[in-house]
Amino acid sequence: MKKIIVCVGSVWMENDLAGQKVYEHFQTLALPPDIEVYQGGLAGLNLLPLLEHGGRVVFVDSVKGFASPREVVIMDREQIVKKRGQHYGHQAGLPYLLAVLPLVNPGTMPHEIVLVGIEGPVSREAIEKAARLSLQIATGGLLSPE
């Protein structure tokens, strides 16, 4: 089963650094060989090719309005798509991507899509927790084991 972690966000916006900081943290770790980590930046719909091979996809991003500052939240695909009309830091970028995915995906839909989000300013503890949770979910899933 394909296992992907996609860290998204802008390196130029202080309130959108969570994904980038987690990506940088991953670069210091010895990751399992079956986990692929990508720096998604602000690629938006250009991330679709990463979602065409089934498996499990974990996004890491900044979120706004879901928890106290520096807390880590987890949302499944349905929860993310429901936020499409609301904004969680990207003007519906990820929710829109996941909403159109079933309509434009020429390959195999991912078995599971999860968002690991850091609320507000990032801290070292939040970065480490988000990285640890992302690896756990990519490996074992949120819904059920492989």
PDB file of C-alpha atoms in Angstrom:
ATOM      1  CA  MET A   1       0.000   0.000   0.000  1.00  0.00           C
ATOM      2  CA  LYS A   2       1.345   3.416  -0.970  1.00  0.00           C
ATOM      3  CA  LYS A   3       1.934   5.699   2.051  1.00  0.00           C
ATOM      4  CA  ILE A   4       2.437   9.394   1.380  1.00  0.00           C
ATOM      5  CA  ILE A   5       2.824  12.454   3.595  1.00  0.00           C
ATOM      6  CA  VAL A   6       2.363  15.813   1.853  1.00  0.00           C
ATOM      7  CA  CYS A   7       3.451  18.912   3.780  1.00  0.00           C
ATOM      8  CA  VAL A   8       1.709  22.000   2.398  1.00  0.00           C
ATOM      9  CA  GLY A   9       1.829  25.715   3.049  1.00  0.00           C
ATOM     10  CA  SER A  10       3.715  28.881   2.283  1.00  0.00           C
ATOM     11  CA  VAL A  11       7.243  29.569   3.452  1.00  0.00           C
ATOM     12  CA  TRP A  12       6.545  33.299   3.126  1.00  0.00           C
ATOM     13  CA  MET A  13       3.567  33.513   5.465  1.00  0.00           C
ATOM     14  CA  GLU A  14       4.146  33.217   9.216  1.00  0.00           C
ATOM     15  CA  ASN A  15       0.661  31.773   9.801  1.00  0.00           C
ATOM     16  CA  ASP A  16       1.147  29.082   7.125  1.00  0.00           C
ATOM     17  CA  LEU A  17       4.501  27.569   8.105  1.00  0.00           C
ATOM     18  CA  ALA A  18       3.323  24.372   9.815  1.00  0.00           C
ATOM     19  CA  GLY A  19       3.660  22.084   6.798  1.00  0.00           C
ATOM     20  CA  GLN A  20       7.068  23.481   5.887  1.00  0.00           C
ATOM     21  CA  LYS A  21       8.370  23.134   9.451  1.00  0.00           C
ATOM     22  CA  VAL A  22       7.156  19.530   9.684  1.00  0.00           C
ATOM     23  CA  TYR A  23       8.766  18.802   6.292  1.00  0.00           C
ATOM     24  CA  GLU A  24      12.066  20.236   7.572  1.00  0.00           C
ATOM     25  CA  HIS A  25      11.745  18.071  10.695  1.00  0.00           C
ATOM     26  CA  PHE A  26      11.225  14.970   8.532  1.00  0.00           C
ATOM     27  CA  GLN A  27      14.521  15.764   6.778  1.00  0.00           C
ATOM     28  CA  THR A  28      16.333  15.150  10.096  1.00  0.00           C
ATOM     29  CA  LEU A  29      14.739  11.726  10.673  1.00  0.00           C
ATOM     30  CA  ALA A  30      15.418   8.241   9.374  1.00  0.00           C
ATOM     31  CA  LEU A  31      12.003   7.491   7.891  1.00  0.00           C
ATOM     32  CA  PRO A  32      10.637   4.038   7.111  1.00  0.00           C
ATOM     33  CA  PRO A  33      11.475   3.152   3.486  1.00  0.00           C
ATOM     34  CA  ASP A  34       7.800   2.678   2.560  1.00  0.00           C
ATOM     35  CA  ILE A  35       6.859   6.274   3.528  1.00  0.00           C
ATOM     36  CA  GLU A  36       7.174   8.992   0.869  1.00  0.00           C
ATOM     37  CA  VAL A  37       7.305  12.610   2.086  1.00  0.00           C
ATOM     38  CA  TYR A  38       6.670  15.530  -0.265  1.00  0.00           C
ATOM     39  CA  GLN A  39       6.957  19.262   0.114  1.00  0.00           C
ATOM     40  CA  GLY A  40       3.627  20.329  -1.409  1.00  0.00           C
ATOM     41  CA  GLY A  41       4.067  24.078  -0.940  1.00  0.00           C
ATOM     42  CA  LEU A  42       1.128  25.876  -2.546  1.00  0.00           C
ATOM     43  CA  ALA A  43       0.741  23.385  -5.392  1.00  0.00           C
ATOM     44  CA  GLY A  44      -3.057  23.067  -5.027  1.00  0.00           C
ATOM     45  CA  LEU A  45      -4.521  21.050  -7.904  1.00  0.00           C
ATOM     46  CA  ASN A  46      -0.983  20.208  -9.042  1.00  0.00           C
ATOM     47  CA  LEU A  47      -0.940  17.741  -6.121  1.00  0.00           C
ATOM     48  CA  LEU A  48      -3.514  15.538  -7.882  1.00  0.00           C
ATOM     49  CA  PRO A  49      -0.886  13.132  -9.310  1.00  0.00           C
ATOM     50  CA  LEU A  50       0.099  12.222  -5.730  1.00  0.00           C
ATOM     51  CA  LEU A  51      -3.496  11.105  -5.113  1.00  0.00           C
ATOM     52  CA  GLU A  52      -3.908   8.791  -8.114  1.00  0.00           C
ATOM     53  CA  HIS A  53      -2.239   5.670  -6.745  1.00  0.00           C
ATOM     54  CA  GLY A  54      -4.498   4.491  -3.953  1.00  0.00           C
ATOM     55  CA  GLY A  55      -2.962   3.894  -0.559  1.00  0.00           C
ATOM     56  CA  ARG A  56      -2.991   6.364   2.269  1.00  0.00           C
ATOM     57  CA  VAL A  57      -2.287  10.114   2.047  1.00  0.00           C
ATOM     58  CA  VAL A  58      -1.622  12.350   5.044  1.00  0.00           C
ATOM     59  CA  PHE A  59      -1.533  16.116   4.566  1.00  0.00           C
ATOM     60  CA  VAL A  60       0.238  18.339   7.095  1.00  0.00           C
ATOM     61  CA  ASP A  61      -0.857  21.975   7.153  1.00  0.00           C
ATOM     62  CA  SER A  62      -1.654  25.015   9.244  1.00  0.00           C
ATOM     63  CA  VAL A  63      -5.259  25.317  10.419  1.00  0.00           C
ATOM     64  CA  LYS A  64      -7.248  28.166  11.913  1.00  0.00           C
ATOM     65  CA  GLY A  65     -10.238  28.070  14.253  1.00  0.00           C
ATOM     66  CA  PHE A  66     -10.203  24.394  15.276  1.00  0.00           C
ATOM     67  CA  ALA A  67      -8.268  24.321  18.553  1.00  0.00           C
ATOM     68  CA  SER A  68      -6.147  26.337  20.930  1.00  0.00           C
ATOM     69  CA  PRO A  69      -2.895  27.806  19.575  1.00  0.00           C
ATOM     70  CA  ARG A  70      -0.128  25.249  18.962  1.00  0.00           C
ATOM     71  CA  GLU A  71      -2.499  22.279  19.278  1.00  0.00           C
ATOM     72  CA  VAL A  72      -2.496  19.513  16.689  1.00  0.00           C
ATOM     73  CA  VAL A  73      -5.804  18.460  15.122  1.00  0.00           C
ATOM     74  CA  ILE A  74      -6.676  15.487  12.924  1.00  0.00           C
ATOM     75  CA  MET A  75      -9.419  15.488  10.282  1.00  0.00           C
ATOM     76  CA  ASP A  76     -10.475  12.804   7.847  1.00  0.00           C
ATOM     77  CA  ARG A  77     -11.353  13.479   4.205  1.00  0.00           C
ATOM     78  CA  GLU A  78     -15.055  14.038   4.870  1.00  0.00           C
ATOM     79  CA  GLN A  79     -14.358  16.558   7.634  1.00  0.00           C
ATOM     80  CA  ILE A  80     -11.938  18.440   5.385  1.00  0.00           C
ATOM     81  CA  VAL A  81     -14.360  18.578   2.434  1.00  0.00           C
ATOM     82  CA  LYS A  82     -17.152  19.865   4.720  1.00  0.00           C
ATOM     83  CA  LYS A  83     -14.942  22.874   5.474  1.00  0.00           C
ATOM     84  CA  ARG A  84     -14.926  23.862   1.792  1.00  0.00           C
ATOM     85  CA  GLY A  85     -17.340  26.745   2.330  1.00  0.00           C
ATOM     86  CA  GLN A  86     -15.431  27.813   5.409  1.00  0.00           C
ATOM     87  CA  HIS A  87     -11.817  28.805   5.516  1.00  0.00           C
ATOM     88  CA  TYR A  88      -9.120  27.033   7.460  1.00  0.00           C
ATOM     89  CA  GLY A  89      -6.110  28.987   6.275  1.00  0.00           C
ATOM     90  CA  HIS A  90      -5.932  28.392   2.503  1.00  0.00           C
ATOM     91  CA  GLN A  91      -9.207  29.817   1.240  1.00  0.00           C
ATOM     92  CA  ALA A  92     -10.497  26.260   0.720  1.00  0.00           C
ATOM     93  CA  GLY A  93      -7.449  24.992  -1.217  1.00  0.00           C
ATOM     94  CA  LEU A  94      -7.194  21.518   0.308  1.00  0.00           C
ATOM     95  CA  PRO A  95     -10.971  21.113   0.775  1.00  0.00           C
ATOM     96  CA  TYR A  96     -11.476  22.028  -2.887  1.00  0.00           C
ATOM     97  CA  LEU A  97      -8.745  19.630  -4.021  1.00  0.00           C
ATOM     98  CA  LEU A  98     -10.362  16.771  -2.111  1.00  0.00           C
ATOM     99  CA  ALA A  99     -13.872  17.689  -3.265  1.00  0.00           C
ATOM    100  CA  VAL A 100     -12.915  17.508  -6.958  1.00  0.00           C
ATOM    101  CA  LEU A 101     -10.649  14.475  -6.554  1.00  0.00           C
ATOM    102  CA  PRO A 102     -13.398  11.869  -7.223  1.00  0.00           C
ATOM    103  CA  LEU A 103     -14.402  13.775 -10.366  1.00  0.00           C
ATOM    104  CA  VAL A 104     -10.960  14.074 -11.937  1.00  0.00           C
ATOM    105  CA  ASN A 105      -8.934  11.159 -10.600  1.00  0.00           C
ATOM    106  CA  PRO A 106      -8.011   8.871 -13.517  1.00  0.00           C
ATOM    107  CA  GLY A 107      -6.295   6.380 -11.207  1.00  0.00           C
ATOM    108  CA  THR A 108      -7.127   4.641  -7.952  1.00  0.00           C
ATOM    109  CA  MET A 109      -8.620   6.726  -5.147  1.00  0.00           C
ATOM    110  CA  PRO A 110      -6.637   6.745  -1.892  1.00  0.00           C
ATOM    111  CA  HIS A 111      -7.984   4.320   0.696  1.00  0.00           C
ATOM    112  CA  GLU A 112      -7.664   7.059   3.307  1.00  0.00           C
ATOM    113  CA  ILE A 113      -6.935  10.805   3.303  1.00  0.00           C
ATOM    114  CA  VAL A 114      -6.171  12.585   6.569  1.00  0.00           C
ATOM    115  CA  LEU A 115      -5.132  16.105   7.558  1.00  0.00           C
ATOM    116  CA  VAL A 116      -2.808  16.661  10.497  1.00  0.00           C
ATOM    117  CA  GLY A 117      -3.060  20.376  11.247  1.00  0.00           C
ATOM    118  CA  ILE A 118      -1.259  22.707  13.605  1.00  0.00           C
ATOM    119  CA  GLU A 119      -3.368  25.531  14.980  1.00  0.00           C
ATOM    120  CA  GLY A 120      -1.831  29.002  15.074  1.00  0.00           C
ATOM    121  CA  PRO A 121       1.859  29.694  15.587  1.00  0.00           C
ATOM    122  CA  VAL A 122       4.040  26.604  15.392  1.00  0.00           C
ATOM    123  CA  SER A 123       6.132  25.389  18.287  1.00  0.00           C
ATOM    124  CA  ARG A 124       8.824  22.720  18.369  1.00  0.00           C
ATOM    125  CA  GLU A 125       6.498  20.485  20.391  1.00  0.00           C
ATOM    126  CA  ALA A 126       3.652  20.888  17.878  1.00  0.00           C
ATOM    127  CA  ILE A 127       6.004  20.182  14.956  1.00  0.00           C
ATOM    128  CA  GLU A 128       7.292  16.999  16.599  1.00  0.00           C
ATOM    129  CA  LYS A 129       3.781  15.873  17.544  1.00  0.00           C
ATOM    130  CA  ALA A 130       2.428  16.533  14.027  1.00  0.00           C
ATOM    131  CA  ALA A 131       5.351  14.608  12.506  1.00  0.00           C
ATOM    132  CA  ARG A 132       4.857  11.669  14.894  1.00  0.00           C
ATOM    133  CA  LEU A 133       1.085  11.535  14.251  1.00  0.00           C
ATOM    134  CA  SER A 134       1.590  11.827  10.487  1.00  0.00           C
ATOM    135  CA  LEU A 135       3.954   8.859  10.509  1.00  0.00           C
ATOM    136  CA  GLN A 136       1.610   6.825  12.712  1.00  0.00           C
ATOM    137  CA  ILE A 137      -1.377   7.529  10.467  1.00  0.00           C
ATOM    138  CA  ALA A 138       0.592   6.948   7.239  1.00  0.00           C
ATOM    139  CA  THR A 139       1.781   3.617   8.619  1.00  0.00           C
ATOM    140  CA  GLY A 140      -1.296   2.292  10.415  1.00  0.00           C
ATOM    141  CA  GLY A 141      -4.161   4.474   9.296  1.00  0.00           C
ATOM    142  CA  LEU A 142      -6.783   6.436  11.114  1.00  0.00           C
ATOM    143  CA  LEU A 143      -9.760   4.320  10.056  1.00  0.00           C
ATOM    144  CA  SER A 144      -8.391   0.812  10.304  1.00  0.00           C
ATOM    145  CA  PRO A 145      -5.153  -1.111  10.051  1.00  0.00           C
ATOM    146  CA  GLU A 146      -3.975  -2.331   6.634  1.00  0.00           C
TER     147      GLU A 146
END
